[in-house]
């Protein structure tokens, strides 16, 4: 698993988004964080954006007590 999901023009034409799960102490997904923007600006940097999104989700998860492995882009 890569630890993030990508929505490429599926919800809105010309928009891409990257999301990562936020987990609680039990490991259950309780929320998510996402970044969205124009395809031409985000798509060339998808891995960088994904890594930053995963890092933010990991920080929030740690604050909720999650200590398991976090996905890596």
mmCIF file of C-alpha atoms in Angstrom:
data_model
loop_
_atom_site.group_PDB
_atom_site.id
_atom_site.type_symbol
_atom_site.label_atom_id
_atom_site.label_comp_id
_atom_site.label_asym_id
_atom_site.label_seq_id
_atom_site.Cartn_x
_atom_site.Cartn_y
_atom_site.Cartn_z
ATOM 1 C CA UNK A 1 0.000 0.000 0.000
ATOM 2 C CA UNK A 2 1.223 3.452 -0.780
ATOM 3 C CA UNK A 3 -0.624 5.298 2.002
ATOM 4 C CA UNK A 4 -2.530 7.794 -0.108
ATOM 5 C CA UNK A 5 -5.269 8.029 -2.722
ATOM 6 C CA UNK A 6 -5.416 10.144 -5.859
ATOM 7 C CA UNK A 7 -8.504 11.516 -7.573
ATOM 8 C CA UNK A 8 -7.587 12.455 -11.139
ATOM 9 C CA UNK A 9 -10.389 14.459 -12.726
ATOM 10 C CA UNK A 10 -12.972 11.989 -11.343
ATOM 11 C CA UNK A 11 -14.995 14.514 -9.347
ATOM 12 C CA UNK A 12 -14.331 17.662 -11.328
ATOM 13 C CA UNK A 13 -12.769 18.292 -14.714
ATOM 14 C CA UNK A 14 -9.280 19.771 -14.483
ATOM 15 C CA UNK A 15 -8.842 19.082 -10.762
ATOM 16 C CA UNK A 16 -6.619 16.511 -9.060
ATOM 17 C CA UNK A 17 -6.545 15.703 -5.366
ATOM 18 C CA UNK A 18 -4.360 13.624 -3.073
ATOM 19 C CA UNK A 19 -5.637 12.318 0.282
ATOM 20 C CA UNK A 20 -4.191 10.369 3.214
ATOM 21 C CA UNK A 21 -5.968 8.740 6.158
ATOM 22 C CA UNK A 22 -5.828 9.954 9.744
ATOM 23 C CA UNK A 23 -5.982 7.053 12.197
ATOM 24 C CA UNK A 24 -6.850 6.880 15.877
ATOM 25 C CA UNK A 25 -5.135 4.902 18.628
ATOM 26 C CA UNK A 26 -6.831 1.669 17.465
ATOM 27 C CA UNK A 27 -5.654 2.153 13.875
ATOM 28 C CA UNK A 28 -9.145 2.914 12.600
ATOM 29 C CA UNK A 29 -9.422 5.652 9.975
ATOM 30 C CA UNK A 30 -11.353 8.500 11.584
ATOM 31 C CA UNK A 31 -10.640 11.315 9.127
ATOM 32 C CA UNK A 32 -8.551 12.242 6.114
ATOM 33 C CA UNK A 33 -6.557 15.169 4.869
ATOM 34 C CA UNK A 34 -6.487 16.145 1.219
ATOM 35 C CA UNK A 35 -4.894 18.628 -1.124
ATOM 36 C CA UNK A 36 -6.570 19.623 -4.380
ATOM 37 C CA UNK A 37 -5.670 21.878 -7.243
ATOM 38 C CA UNK A 38 -5.446 22.307 -10.998
ATOM 39 C CA UNK A 39 -4.150 19.211 -12.813
ATOM 40 C CA UNK A 40 -1.462 21.163 -14.652
ATOM 41 C CA UNK A 41 0.032 22.406 -11.366
ATOM 42 C CA UNK A 42 -0.316 19.357 -9.105
ATOM 43 C CA UNK A 43 0.058 16.340 -11.394
ATOM 44 C CA UNK A 44 3.748 16.939 -12.207
ATOM 45 C CA UNK A 45 4.443 17.022 -8.446
ATOM 46 C CA UNK A 46 2.087 14.235 -7.356
ATOM 47 C CA UNK A 47 4.678 12.281 -5.357
ATOM 48 C CA UNK A 48 5.905 15.399 -3.536
ATOM 49 C CA UNK A 49 2.348 16.444 -2.725
ATOM 50 C CA UNK A 50 1.517 12.887 -1.633
ATOM 51 C CA UNK A 51 4.525 12.746 0.695
ATOM 52 C CA UNK A 52 3.611 16.080 2.310
ATOM 53 C CA UNK A 53 -0.004 14.939 2.699
ATOM 54 C CA UNK A 54 1.092 11.648 4.288
ATOM 55 C CA UNK A 55 3.382 13.517 6.690
ATOM 56 C CA UNK A 56 0.532 15.814 7.790
ATOM 57 C CA UNK A 57 -1.807 12.848 8.239
ATOM 58 C CA UNK A 58 0.889 11.015 10.213
ATOM 59 C CA UNK A 59 1.317 13.971 12.562
ATOM 60 C CA UNK A 60 -2.426 14.148 13.205
ATOM 61 C CA UNK A 61 -2.557 10.361 13.674
ATOM 62 C CA UNK A 62 0.280 10.459 16.206
ATOM 63 C CA UNK A 63 -1.595 13.134 18.152
ATOM 64 C CA UNK A 64 -4.568 10.762 18.269
ATOM 65 C CA UNK A 65 -2.345 8.034 19.681
ATOM 66 C CA UNK A 66 -1.701 5.985 16.524
ATOM 67 C CA UNK A 67 1.685 4.259 16.671
ATOM 68 C CA UNK A 68 1.471 1.929 13.660
ATOM 69 C CA UNK A 69 3.227 2.203 10.317
ATOM 70 C CA UNK A 70 2.368 5.142 8.108
ATOM 71 C CA UNK A 71 2.261 4.712 4.312
ATOM 72 C CA UNK A 72 5.131 6.040 2.221
ATOM 73 C CA UNK A 73 4.823 7.760 -1.150
#
